[in-house]
XYZ file of C-alpha atoms in Angstrom:
763
model
C 70.451 -205.662 -6.126
C 73.020 -207.871 -8.047
C 70.784 -208.104 -11.075
C 70.448 -204.367 -11.205
C 74.278 -203.953 -11.118
C 74.718 -206.577 -13.720
C 72.167 -204.788 -15.872
C 74.151 -201.458 -15.598
C 77.476 -203.233 -16.281
C 76.065 -204.952 -19.365
C 74.823 -201.566 -20.548
C 78.195 -199.861 -20.193
C 80.194 -202.771 -21.597
C 78.127 -203.859 -24.550
C 79.725 -201.629 -27.193
C 79.009 -198.383 -28.867
C 75.801 -199.521 -30.406
C 74.244 -200.317 -27.129
C 75.417 -196.965 -25.603
C 73.929 -195.177 -28.666
C 70.584 -196.910 -28.160
C 70.623 -196.075 -24.403
C 71.253 -192.402 -25.251
C 68.202 -192.557 -27.726
C 66.135 -193.984 -25.000
C 67.198 -191.179 -22.640
C 66.453 -188.511 -25.197
C 63.148 -190.068 -26.019
C 62.081 -190.411 -22.308
C 63.208 -186.712 -21.794
C 61.004 -185.584 -24.621
C 58.075 -187.545 -23.229
C 58.599 -186.243 -19.665
C 58.841 -182.606 -20.832
C 55.496 -182.942 -22.687
C 53.900 -184.620 -19.700
C 55.185 -181.729 -17.405
C 53.730 -179.236 -19.733
C 50.235 -180.952 -19.611
C 50.281 -181.287 -15.766
C 51.406 -177.732 -15.303
C 48.547 -176.233 -17.151
C 45.943 -176.583 -14.251
C 48.362 -175.077 -11.884
C 48.763 -172.056 -14.134
C 45.057 -171.575 -14.346
C 44.670 -172.082 -10.574
C 47.399 -169.492 -9.789
C 45.578 -166.952 -12.107
C 42.246 -167.557 -10.421
C 43.724 -167.273 -6.969
C 44.955 -163.790 -7.738
C 41.643 -162.821 -9.262
C 39.793 -164.036 -6.163
C 42.175 -162.018 -3.969
C 41.234 -158.832 -5.575
C 37.532 -159.194 -5.628
C 35.743 -156.698 -3.291
C 34.442 -158.691 -0.291
C 30.756 -157.710 -1.118
C 30.782 -158.463 -4.840
C 27.550 -159.885 -6.079
C 28.936 -160.729 -9.552
C 26.813 -158.202 -11.339
C 28.773 -154.960 -11.062
C 27.954 -153.732 -7.529
C 27.844 -154.644 -3.927
C 24.926 -155.706 -1.954
C 26.433 -155.073 1.563
C 25.564 -152.009 3.496
C 28.507 -152.155 5.873
C 31.947 -150.932 5.100
C 34.175 -147.949 4.798
C 34.493 -148.204 1.040
C 32.261 -148.233 -2.074
C 33.027 -150.394 -5.106
C 31.482 -150.762 -8.603
C 32.612 -153.342 -11.140
C 32.421 -152.917 -14.809
C 33.489 -155.508 -17.502
C 33.395 -154.255 -21.092
C 34.701 -155.864 -24.377
C 37.779 -154.290 -25.815
C 37.992 -156.141 -29.237
C 37.548 -159.685 -27.968
C 39.182 -159.107 -24.520
C 37.557 -158.143 -21.353
C 38.484 -154.697 -19.916
C 37.756 -154.690 -16.169
C 37.248 -151.425 -14.371
C 36.883 -151.084 -10.581
C 35.406 -147.774 -9.443
C 36.403 -147.255 -5.866
C 35.410 -144.587 -3.304
C 36.713 -144.248 0.314
C 34.517 -143.093 3.206
C 36.825 -144.348 5.917
C 39.742 -146.723 6.558
C 39.779 -149.675 4.099
C 42.307 -152.127 2.850
C 44.331 -151.295 -0.232
C 43.575 -153.368 -3.311
C 46.281 -156.043 -4.093
C 48.983 -154.837 -6.434
C 48.711 -151.173 -5.141
C 50.624 -149.187 -2.612
C 47.759 -146.722 -1.850
C 44.042 -146.596 -2.141
C 43.005 -144.676 -5.260
C 41.900 -141.164 -4.379
C 39.227 -139.184 -6.418
C 40.471 -138.598 -9.923
C 43.414 -141.225 -9.677
C 43.637 -144.211 -12.030
C 45.914 -147.203 -11.614
C 46.229 -149.453 -14.682
C 47.825 -152.653 -15.680
C 51.061 -152.378 -17.801
C 49.377 -153.447 -21.068
C 46.424 -150.963 -20.458
C 49.036 -148.309 -19.873
C 50.563 -149.021 -23.373
C 47.214 -149.055 -25.019
C 46.325 -145.618 -23.570
C 49.141 -144.218 -25.496
C 47.936 -145.480 -28.806
C 44.057 -145.294 -28.250
C 43.105 -141.796 -26.907
C 39.496 -142.620 -26.830
C 40.238 -145.283 -24.204
C 40.841 -142.558 -21.607
C 37.024 -141.859 -21.576
C 36.510 -145.226 -19.948
C 38.973 -144.248 -17.288
C 38.214 -140.734 -16.005
C 41.137 -139.269 -14.076
C 44.832 -138.997 -14.154
C 47.029 -142.154 -14.228
C 48.971 -142.311 -10.940
C 50.800 -145.737 -11.327
C 50.880 -149.256 -12.485
C 49.238 -152.392 -10.864
C 51.963 -154.878 -9.728
C 51.841 -158.582 -10.758
C 50.276 -159.438 -7.385
C 47.066 -157.827 -8.416
C 46.950 -159.136 -12.017
C 45.981 -162.546 -13.336
C 48.484 -162.395 -16.141
C 50.776 -159.825 -17.708
C 48.532 -159.010 -20.645
C 45.344 -158.391 -18.547
C 43.384 -155.040 -19.117
C 42.546 -153.971 -15.614
C 42.145 -150.670 -13.881
C 41.242 -149.139 -10.533
C 39.482 -145.728 -10.795
C 39.123 -143.456 -7.840
C 35.937 -141.417 -7.545
C 34.026 -139.441 -4.902
C 31.283 -141.337 -3.068
C 28.494 -139.149 -4.533
C 29.706 -140.015 -8.037
C 29.376 -143.757 -7.515
C 25.810 -144.500 -8.435
C 24.911 -148.127 -8.099
C 27.943 -149.007 -6.037
C 27.840 -150.839 -2.732
C 29.713 -150.835 0.561
C 32.789 -152.908 0.960
C 35.442 -153.450 3.748
C 38.368 -155.005 1.955
C 39.280 -157.318 -0.914
C 39.321 -161.083 -1.196
C 36.669 -163.528 -2.127
C 36.307 -167.326 -2.024
C 36.514 -167.681 -5.771
C 36.977 -165.489 -8.913
C 33.896 -163.907 -10.418
C 35.284 -164.715 -13.944
C 37.609 -167.614 -13.737
C 40.188 -167.937 -16.446
C 38.439 -171.257 -17.537
C 35.112 -172.280 -16.174
C 35.075 -175.696 -14.363
C 32.820 -177.273 -16.915
C 35.125 -176.040 -19.735
C 38.170 -177.128 -17.892
C 36.770 -180.627 -17.788
C 36.585 -180.512 -21.603
C 40.076 -179.320 -21.715
C 41.369 -182.283 -19.392
C 39.411 -184.734 -21.482
C 40.976 -183.583 -24.694
C 44.447 -183.336 -23.417
C 44.134 -186.825 -22.035
C 43.200 -188.128 -25.621
C 45.610 -185.846 -27.499
C 48.648 -186.000 -25.318
C 48.582 -188.509 -22.468
C 47.491 -191.579 -24.459
C 50.092 -191.020 -27.178
C 52.643 -190.181 -24.521
C 52.045 -193.493 -22.747
C 52.688 -195.335 -26.041
C 55.695 -193.253 -26.699
C 57.390 -193.984 -23.340
C 56.648 -197.648 -23.901
C 58.245 -197.554 -27.289
C 61.350 -195.877 -25.765
C 61.565 -198.481 -23.045
C 61.580 -201.331 -25.647
C 64.307 -200.074 -28.000
C 66.600 -202.703 -29.354
C 64.169 -205.316 -28.066
C 65.529 -208.200 -30.363
C 69.240 -207.875 -29.488
C 68.420 -207.267 -25.887
C 66.258 -210.416 -25.700
C 69.008 -212.502 -27.250
C 71.504 -211.214 -24.591
C 69.046 -211.853 -21.702
C 68.368 -215.257 -23.237
C 72.124 -216.077 -22.990
C 72.103 -214.935 -19.375
C 69.208 -217.079 -18.587
C 70.941 -220.146 -20.178
C 73.923 -219.421 -17.973
C 71.787 -220.000 -14.912
C 70.306 -216.624 -14.121
C 66.839 -217.023 -12.589
C 63.681 -215.779 -14.282
C 63.044 -212.816 -12.059
C 66.762 -212.072 -12.201
C 66.616 -211.905 -15.968
C 63.652 -209.623 -15.760
C 65.436 -207.319 -13.320
C 68.517 -207.185 -15.535
C 66.531 -205.822 -18.467
C 64.394 -203.541 -16.221
C 67.719 -201.958 -14.818
C 68.446 -200.493 -18.304
C 65.095 -199.142 -18.945
C 64.775 -197.636 -15.438
C 68.183 -195.982 -15.761
C 67.190 -194.592 -19.081
C 63.806 -193.375 -17.797
C 65.291 -191.801 -14.725
C 67.878 -189.759 -16.667
C 65.236 -188.941 -19.321
C 62.959 -187.651 -16.507
C 65.644 -185.466 -15.157
C 66.473 -184.251 -18.641
C 62.800 -183.626 -19.443
C 62.174 -181.561 -16.294
C 65.236 -179.491 -17.164
C 63.778 -179.011 -20.528
C 60.418 -177.995 -19.091
C 62.049 -175.309 -16.979
C 63.690 -173.796 -20.082
C 60.525 -173.891 -21.878
C 58.485 -172.345 -19.020
C 60.878 -169.539 -18.590
C 61.070 -168.685 -22.280
C 57.484 -169.161 -23.498
C 55.928 -167.479 -20.498
C 57.861 -164.297 -21.291
C 57.096 -164.493 -25.057
C 53.436 -165.715 -24.445
C 51.049 -167.651 -26.530
C 48.222 -166.152 -28.617
C 45.533 -165.095 -26.140
C 47.221 -166.806 -23.254
C 50.132 -165.473 -21.110
C 51.278 -166.378 -17.503
C 53.965 -165.448 -15.078
C 57.021 -167.797 -14.906
C 56.355 -168.644 -11.261
C 52.691 -169.771 -12.186
C 54.390 -172.522 -14.276
C 56.366 -173.986 -11.279
C 55.702 -177.773 -10.920
C 53.974 -179.064 -7.794
C 55.380 -181.925 -5.737
C 52.778 -184.292 -7.182
C 54.140 -183.535 -10.752
C 57.670 -184.188 -9.691
C 56.671 -187.482 -8.104
C 54.736 -188.477 -11.336
C 57.801 -187.659 -13.528
C 60.542 -188.851 -11.291
C 58.705 -191.998 -9.839
C 55.767 -192.711 -12.216
C 57.888 -192.687 -15.462
C 60.596 -195.003 -14.083
C 57.897 -197.176 -12.665
C 56.381 -197.472 -16.078
C 59.747 -198.276 -17.527
C 60.267 -200.971 -14.847
C 57.011 -202.560 -15.701
C 57.679 -202.487 -19.468
C 61.137 -203.835 -18.929
C 59.919 -206.746 -16.919
C 57.219 -207.592 -19.401
C 59.606 -207.323 -22.258
C 61.955 -209.738 -20.681
C 59.262 -212.352 -20.031
C 59.824 -214.239 -23.098
C 63.592 -214.548 -22.707
C 63.205 -215.547 -19.143
C 60.575 -218.211 -19.889
C 61.885 -219.802 -23.127
C 65.555 -218.684 -23.817
C 66.259 -221.388 -26.402
C 63.337 -220.063 -28.633
C 64.887 -216.583 -28.381
C 68.359 -217.693 -29.216
C 67.244 -219.731 -32.135
C 64.867 -217.042 -33.453
C 61.787 -219.121 -33.126
C 58.579 -218.087 -34.810
C 56.473 -215.703 -32.490
C 53.149 -216.788 -31.266
C 50.332 -214.885 -33.139
C 48.743 -211.995 -31.092
C 45.756 -213.220 -29.125
C 42.314 -211.805 -29.527
C 42.229 -210.300 -26.009
C 43.568 -207.216 -27.583
C 40.181 -206.513 -29.050
C 38.601 -206.331 -25.546
C 39.119 -202.562 -24.848
C 37.856 -201.791 -28.302
C 34.558 -203.651 -28.077
C 33.010 -201.589 -25.038
C 34.471 -198.453 -26.176
C 32.800 -198.745 -29.662
C 29.650 -199.924 -28.014
C 29.442 -196.593 -26.087
C 30.416 -194.513 -29.069
C 27.977 -196.186 -31.550
C 25.231 -195.798 -28.830
C 25.645 -192.120 -28.650
C 25.804 -191.760 -32.417
C 22.575 -193.741 -32.684
C 20.994 -191.665 -29.946
C 21.945 -188.486 -31.944
C 20.666 -189.871 -35.248
C 17.333 -190.803 -33.794
C 16.931 -187.583 -31.911
C 17.222 -189.157 -28.469
C 19.902 -186.879 -27.234
C 21.082 -187.892 -23.653
C 20.064 -185.415 -20.998
C 22.112 -186.821 -18.098
C 25.193 -184.785 -18.745
C 26.933 -185.915 -15.399
C 26.708 -189.546 -16.610
C 28.039 -188.632 -20.098
C 30.871 -186.733 -18.440
C 32.178 -189.962 -17.124
C 31.160 -192.405 -19.796
C 32.438 -190.336 -22.848
C 36.074 -190.023 -21.590
C 36.160 -193.711 -20.632
C 34.934 -194.588 -24.201
C 37.712 -192.338 -25.708
C 40.328 -194.039 -23.516
C 39.022 -197.568 -24.319
C 38.734 -197.008 -28.120
C 42.319 -195.388 -28.191
C 43.681 -198.296 -26.204
C 41.818 -200.825 -28.251
C 42.895 -199.249 -31.511
C 46.661 -199.756 -30.586
C 46.139 -203.269 -29.160
C 43.942 -204.474 -32.095
C 46.333 -203.344 -34.902
C 48.713 -206.328 -34.595
C 45.741 -208.693 -34.924
C 44.255 -206.984 -37.959
C 47.669 -206.510 -39.486
C 48.457 -210.250 -39.330
C 45.126 -211.269 -40.628
C 45.460 -208.817 -43.602
C 49.070 -209.749 -44.150
C 48.200 -213.334 -44.475
C 45.437 -212.790 -46.929
C 47.505 -210.510 -49.089
C 50.517 -212.905 -49.071
C 48.183 -215.713 -50.326
C 46.683 -213.760 -53.017
C 49.650 -211.732 -54.400
C 52.169 -212.613 -57.155
C 54.542 -209.924 -56.383
C 57.813 -210.942 -54.772
C 58.196 -207.633 -52.893
C 54.722 -207.571 -51.539
C 54.834 -211.170 -50.673
C 58.136 -210.897 -48.819
C 56.670 -207.864 -46.909
C 53.563 -209.592 -45.993
C 55.227 -212.779 -44.736
C 57.311 -210.610 -42.503
C 54.387 -208.806 -41.157
C 52.569 -212.186 -40.727
C 55.563 -213.508 -38.678
C 56.192 -210.313 -36.858
C 52.932 -208.335 -36.792
C 54.016 -206.011 -34.042
C 57.339 -204.937 -35.651
C 56.089 -202.395 -38.187
C 53.145 -201.272 -36.031
C 55.663 -200.245 -33.336
C 56.659 -197.596 -35.957
C 53.085 -196.675 -36.971
C 51.307 -196.592 -33.548
C 52.305 -193.019 -32.736
C 51.083 -191.679 -36.209
C 47.845 -193.573 -35.969
C 47.050 -192.139 -32.412
C 47.973 -188.663 -33.792
C 45.333 -188.840 -36.487
C 42.724 -190.221 -33.908
C 43.456 -187.396 -31.477
C 43.186 -184.848 -34.304
C 39.577 -185.840 -34.874
C 38.755 -185.552 -31.132
C 40.188 -182.082 -31.082
C 38.275 -181.078 -33.970
C 35.159 -182.084 -32.249
C 36.072 -179.928 -29.178
C 36.702 -176.867 -31.430
C 33.295 -177.317 -33.030
C 31.673 -177.387 -29.633
C 33.482 -174.262 -28.580
C 32.473 -172.498 -31.908
C 28.740 -173.200 -30.848
C 29.142 -170.889 -27.878
C 26.889 -167.873 -28.058
C 28.558 -164.912 -29.620
C 27.569 -162.027 -31.940
C 27.720 -163.338 -35.540
C 25.226 -160.561 -36.802
C 26.411 -157.378 -38.724
C 24.975 -155.103 -36.003
C 25.592 -154.781 -32.203
C 22.950 -154.049 -29.721
C 23.695 -152.177 -26.447
C 21.214 -152.062 -23.601
C 21.601 -150.203 -20.312
C 19.237 -149.413 -17.380
C 17.508 -146.071 -17.400
C 16.423 -146.223 -13.664
C 18.771 -143.439 -12.506
C 19.746 -141.902 -15.682
C 18.596 -138.295 -16.114
C 16.859 -137.364 -19.322
C 19.566 -135.301 -20.638
C 22.012 -138.188 -20.155
C 19.546 -140.356 -22.140
C 19.552 -137.980 -25.038
C 23.331 -137.808 -25.004
C 23.646 -141.545 -25.140
C 21.345 -141.715 -28.158
C 23.663 -139.099 -29.994
C 26.892 -141.085 -29.315
C 28.903 -141.479 -32.752
C 28.389 -144.917 -34.210
C 24.889 -145.291 -32.884
C 22.391 -145.496 -35.859
C 19.147 -146.165 -33.838
C 17.665 -146.205 -30.390
C 14.495 -147.277 -28.538
C 13.295 -147.802 -24.999
C 12.321 -151.240 -23.847
C 10.067 -151.643 -20.837
C 7.661 -154.103 -19.288
C 4.236 -153.587 -17.754
C 3.696 -153.422 -14.114
C 2.875 -156.760 -12.175
C 1.315 -157.101 -8.728
C 3.921 -158.951 -6.522
C 1.002 -160.192 -4.248
C -0.764 -162.035 -7.073
C 0.225 -165.697 -7.757
C -0.329 -165.148 -11.514
C 1.432 -161.891 -12.781
C 0.949 -161.674 -16.473
C 2.799 -158.856 -18.186
C 3.752 -157.708 -21.671
C 6.847 -156.206 -23.268
C 6.595 -152.619 -24.364
C 8.820 -150.907 -27.105
C 8.736 -147.103 -27.081
C 9.875 -145.880 -30.486
C 8.665 -143.962 -33.520
C 8.302 -145.629 -36.907
C 11.245 -143.675 -38.061
C 13.327 -145.024 -35.137
C 12.211 -148.522 -35.951
C 13.050 -148.237 -39.483
C 16.639 -147.245 -38.489
C 17.126 -150.257 -36.225
C 15.509 -153.048 -38.397
C 15.534 -153.847 -42.132
C 11.988 -155.370 -42.020
C 9.301 -153.014 -40.652
C 6.038 -153.387 -42.540
C 2.666 -151.696 -41.705
C 4.049 -149.208 -39.301
C 1.858 -146.020 -39.034
C 3.454 -143.048 -37.347
C 1.711 -142.124 -33.990
C -0.321 -145.273 -33.710
C 0.421 -148.270 -31.456
C 0.695 -151.766 -32.840
C 1.475 -155.272 -31.901
C 4.891 -156.623 -33.303
C 5.014 -159.812 -35.347
C 8.274 -161.436 -35.764
C 8.335 -164.144 -38.480
C 9.275 -167.539 -36.995
C 8.337 -166.641 -33.490
C 5.250 -167.544 -31.534
C 3.154 -164.759 -29.942
C 3.466 -164.030 -26.219
C 0.615 -165.774 -24.581
C -0.265 -162.634 -22.569
C -0.255 -160.369 -25.606
C -4.043 -160.818 -26.564
C -5.757 -158.111 -28.522
C -7.931 -155.956 -26.342
C -6.140 -156.904 -23.081
C -5.012 -153.975 -20.954
C -1.892 -153.796 -18.737
C -0.678 -150.954 -16.459
C 2.459 -149.095 -17.236
C 3.960 -147.187 -14.169
C 5.663 -144.017 -15.118
C 7.863 -141.543 -13.185
C 9.312 -138.136 -13.989
C 12.596 -136.413 -12.944
C 10.767 -134.886 -9.781
C 9.627 -138.259 -8.551
C 5.925 -138.103 -9.459
C 4.275 -141.156 -10.543
C 1.449 -141.920 -13.040
C -0.078 -145.037 -14.386
C -0.926 -145.328 -18.064
C -3.033 -148.296 -19.359
C -1.533 -150.167 -22.347
C -4.132 -151.742 -24.473
C -2.927 -154.495 -26.744
C -3.979 -153.383 -30.280
C -5.261 -155.730 -32.969
C -3.127 -153.999 -35.695
C 0.317 -155.744 -36.283
C 3.585 -154.548 -37.618
C 5.834 -157.166 -39.378
C 9.205 -156.666 -37.675
C 12.631 -158.350 -37.909
C 16.028 -156.971 -36.967
C 19.603 -158.201 -37.679
C 20.605 -158.909 -34.070
C 21.332 -162.506 -32.954
C 18.431 -162.370 -30.471
C 15.560 -160.114 -31.493
C 15.445 -156.792 -29.740
C 11.661 -157.277 -29.354
C 9.719 -160.504 -29.759
C 6.443 -161.334 -31.221
C 3.540 -159.770 -29.205
C 5.536 -156.874 -27.911
C 3.484 -153.554 -28.024
C 4.873 -150.731 -30.095
C 3.966 -147.420 -28.410
C 5.006 -143.975 -29.865
C 6.713 -141.668 -27.506
C 3.938 -139.064 -27.979
C 1.522 -141.431 -26.286
C 3.303 -140.877 -22.971
C 2.984 -137.795 -20.747
C 5.818 -135.311 -21.389
C 8.712 -135.708 -19.057
C 7.567 -139.248 -17.860
C 9.280 -142.650 -18.454
C 8.476 -146.181 -17.465
C 9.854 -147.355 -14.120
C 9.541 -151.101 -14.437
C 12.660 -152.676 -15.947
C 13.157 -149.946 -18.401
C 16.192 -150.120 -20.625
C 17.648 -147.881 -23.342
C 18.645 -149.942 -26.559
C 21.208 -148.624 -28.941
C 22.188 -150.157 -32.167
C 25.373 -149.837 -34.092
C 27.830 -151.746 -36.371
C 29.418 -155.065 -35.126
C 32.809 -154.259 -36.478
C 35.326 -154.537 -33.560
C 36.550 -150.969 -34.048
C 32.992 -149.643 -34.107
C 32.000 -151.457 -31.006
C 34.952 -150.008 -29.082
C 34.306 -146.595 -30.403
C 30.594 -146.717 -29.270
C 31.621 -147.991 -25.862
C 34.174 -145.253 -25.422
C 31.495 -142.725 -26.537
C 29.046 -144.117 -23.876
C 31.742 -143.880 -21.232
C 32.218 -140.210 -22.294
C 28.680 -139.528 -21.186
C 28.699 -141.705 -18.064
C 31.617 -143.939 -17.395
C 29.870 -145.877 -14.556
C 26.812 -146.916 -16.425
C 26.361 -150.656 -17.126
C 26.177 -151.622 -20.642
C 25.246 -155.098 -21.880
C 26.491 -156.060 -25.284
C 24.079 -158.643 -26.514
C 25.881 -161.804 -27.934
C 29.174 -160.344 -27.020
C 30.443 -161.708 -23.725
C 34.133 -160.729 -23.363
C 34.836 -163.180 -20.452
C 33.563 -166.029 -22.464
C 35.367 -165.044 -25.600
C 38.412 -164.825 -23.711
C 37.887 -168.398 -22.282
C 37.353 -169.737 -25.814
C 40.558 -168.102 -26.869
C 42.509 -169.659 -23.890
C 40.951 -173.108 -24.573
C 41.848 -172.946 -28.297
C 45.351 -171.804 -27.403
C 45.821 -174.729 -24.942
C 44.260 -177.277 -27.445
C 46.750 -175.986 -30.075
C 49.556 -176.556 -27.542
C 48.241 -180.111 -26.946
C 48.075 -180.762 -30.725
C 51.700 -179.564 -31.074
C 52.733 -181.827 -28.170
C 50.797 -184.660 -29.756
C 52.600 -183.933 -33.111
C 56.036 -183.837 -31.255
C 55.178 -187.084 -29.482
C 53.899 -188.902 -32.599
C 56.900 -187.739 -34.833
C 59.287 -188.612 -32.004
C 57.798 -192.069 -31.637
C 58.050 -192.617 -35.240
C 61.745 -191.362 -35.556
C 62.775 -193.524 -32.458
C 60.959 -196.606 -33.476
C 62.037 -196.380 -37.216
C 65.633 -195.884 -36.126
C 65.607 -198.786 -33.834
C 63.790 -201.021 -36.381
C 66.461 -200.202 -39.005
C 69.224 -201.429 -36.651
C 67.298 -204.565 -35.893
C 66.397 -205.302 -39.399
C 69.934 -204.997 -40.786
C 70.840 -208.785 -40.417
C 67.674 -209.912 -42.350
C 68.135 -207.219 -45.086
C 71.713 -208.277 -45.433
C 70.822 -212.017 -45.741
C 68.264 -211.119 -48.450
C 70.848 -209.165 -50.285
C 73.508 -211.857 -50.171
C 70.738 -214.227 -51.608
C 70.453 -211.899 -54.570
C 67.614 -209.601 -53.863
C 68.029 -206.199 -55.612
C 68.114 -203.003 -53.522
C 64.967 -201.821 -55.322
C 63.125 -204.923 -54.206
C 64.267 -204.447 -50.625
C 63.191 -200.952 -50.535
C 59.833 -201.946 -51.939
C 59.611 -204.707 -49.213
C 60.517 -202.108 -46.433
C 57.861 -199.505 -47.677
C 55.142 -202.233 -47.996
C 55.922 -203.609 -44.515
C 55.361 -200.119 -43.009
C 52.634 -198.560 -45.402
C 50.126 -201.440 -45.450
C 49.604 -201.854 -41.763
C 49.806 -198.125 -41.269
C 47.125 -197.596 -43.795
C 44.965 -200.096 -42.045
C 45.546 -198.296 -38.687
C 44.872 -194.937 -40.279
C 41.627 -195.940 -41.838
C 40.497 -197.250 -38.389
C 41.684 -193.924 -36.761
C 39.757 -191.838 -39.240
C 36.588 -194.007 -39.036
C 36.622 -194.474 -35.276
C 37.860 -190.954 -34.635
C 34.964 -189.479 -36.543
C 32.525 -191.608 -34.646
C 34.087 -190.622 -31.310
C 33.907 -186.955 -32.540
C 30.311 -187.323 -33.327
C 29.427 -188.989 -30.046
C 31.216 -186.288 -28.240
C 29.243 -183.573 -30.067
C 26.081 -185.456 -29.265
C 26.853 -185.415 -25.553
C 27.966 -181.799 -25.771
C 24.289 -180.594 -26.265
C 25.017 -178.419 -29.236
C 23.329 -178.035 -32.624
C 26.071 -179.662 -34.715
C 26.265 -183.535 -34.349
C 27.856 -184.600 -37.642
C 30.947 -182.641 -38.924
C 31.528 -183.405 -42.595
C 33.610 -180.128 -43.296
C 36.638 -181.447 -41.336
C 36.794 -184.813 -43.101
C 38.917 -183.667 -45.979
C 41.471 -182.197 -43.744
C 41.568 -185.422 -41.781
C 42.037 -187.482 -44.821
C 44.738 -185.054 -46.104
C 46.569 -185.481 -42.807
C 46.281 -189.256 -43.011
C 47.625 -189.285 -46.519
C 50.612 -187.099 -45.433
C 51.349 -189.447 -42.536
C 51.535 -192.395 -45.094
C 53.801 -190.470 -47.328
C 56.084 -189.585 -44.434
C 56.212 -193.115 -43.216
C 57.011 -194.471 -46.725
C 59.859 -191.980 -47.192
C 61.127 -192.735 -43.700
C 61.292 -196.567 -44.624
C 63.509 -196.005 -47.538
C 66.834 -195.363 -45.677
C 66.447 -198.636 -43.891
C 68.134 -200.369 -46.844
C 71.707 -199.303 -47.284
C 73.896 -199.560 -50.376
C 76.749 -201.433 -48.575
C 76.496 -205.050 -47.701
C 78.123 -205.926 -44.390
C 78.341 -209.885 -44.070
C 79.617 -209.435 -40.524
C 76.059 -208.559 -39.587
C 75.014 -212.229 -40.175
C 78.328 -213.882 -39.125
C 76.747 -215.313 -35.942
C 73.661 -216.614 -37.843
């Protein structure tokens, strides 16, 4: 306890310079803790949103738009449709007895009553066609208790029980988990992995840098205390007292800064991601990590930093030559690179790993090992390079700079470490974004809509085909199969005329009106069951419930077919049947679906969906290649990754500014001595720039090379189609060049115009 009080007294009585450095440590720690709190708060925000989603789920939801239960006093039908790239969720409700009120509402919606979210309320004013998706009169707004986030598009629509075709019974609301979580658990693992590499690893380095500010002057002061009789552990405790005090005050400052950030940003919102301020409240665990973990890290760094002064105080006071860094710093880099290279070789040879659970553990471990090894190996590589350059150069400036780096290899790298990790993390983030871009989405110029025709009247089917924006339609079915047989072969059937087919596909060759044919799609193999001459039964039903069976014989004639959808509407081997071949008034009853085709422009998709809702607002429409829930997840992940990159940039720049300022103060005696010996300011500036730029360049080259390897290995384990990303390399190199320029410009002010001999009076 005496050593701790002595450390605080030395801090308060060591002059203005020490107090300024202490303030710098507090501010740096505050920035780091604020960034740490942001990262730790993200899972809590997502969990709070998913909890409200689960609480409003009908208790009999099967995840497909209806309820399977046959018990309950209410009927529910879920419909999720894309509105631009956002999901629009509509819950159709009908009451046949006492039933719980949905969360966020005061009363159960009656027939013709619509309750909407605040943002949907605003959109209804500007988009009149949106009202066709919500038949009825708006009666009120859904409160925050029933919404995942303030910008959600959500509505409850009250209908009569007879109008709710396809709905199921329910008795209340509340489910174990959300049907559509804000971020899927597998995707959340990707987010955690990326944020750990982009934010947490640079943050640990930054907090360590803040804890070791003014290391040289503090070590001389601690060495003097050791020579005056203070014990080794006491000397370490004196140094740790200052770092712990700075870290604790910085933690309080950082938590206060996070509260301000949460209150302001949550109300403004981020692109594609918004939350309620209460969702961003920090948990007890987060408070313990910030208020206990960060000072504990400072205590450890402070004790380690004072180890040299406690063990050999005379060497510190006499400025003895530092021992060269040991090769153990390469130990984390070796196994990390082994894992990364192994995955890269596996991807290059086509032996892509299939054990994703093992890769989910091994790949983050490799990223952490490589990042840690990159930091620890820089002093070793910098010293070796500095020695070789100093021996070979004839330049006075370069020689002085390299000799300084050889004697003190960690000095300049303290300045460069944050920037090196920033470039390394940028490459990893780029890999994650590439993997997200490989998610299935509609990239075709057309959009395919499919909907079941099991309970759709023929007049409704005709009205659906005439919706504005629909340029073609066809009926998709499958032949009947015997459920009692072990082998149940069947074929796909496409019911359309040649004219309809020409409107839906740019490639239709060999089609003769009124004659059946077998479709051939270039690049696809034929369906094994679609053999010429084979016959399959097609069960039909009319509006009166009468049934008929028509045999479908696979013809030998083929029609070359290829449409513009991402996934072909009909594959090779599907049998094209003209509508005239079926009895009048009869339609297939086995997995029959109506397919509509229109433009894929966002406005056109919305217009078609609104037109379909105008015909039947409860019909289930599948938009092939356009999953609104997945697209929203990708938007949220990209936004959070952008937040992580911004935090990483803040940490990297802050680490550079803090370390550069501290190094400028520590280097003043050496710079003054060289100036008094006759060195010109231009030479001194060249020395300072070379001292920073050369080791930084080495670190950035390693960061780019190892970062690209880590990115490629991550893409290999992701299971996507892209393993090697060359398109992002120019941007990465440009970023590295910009980092070098910033570091060089930042090194210039380290040499002042005025010479102050007082700085070397004691030496």
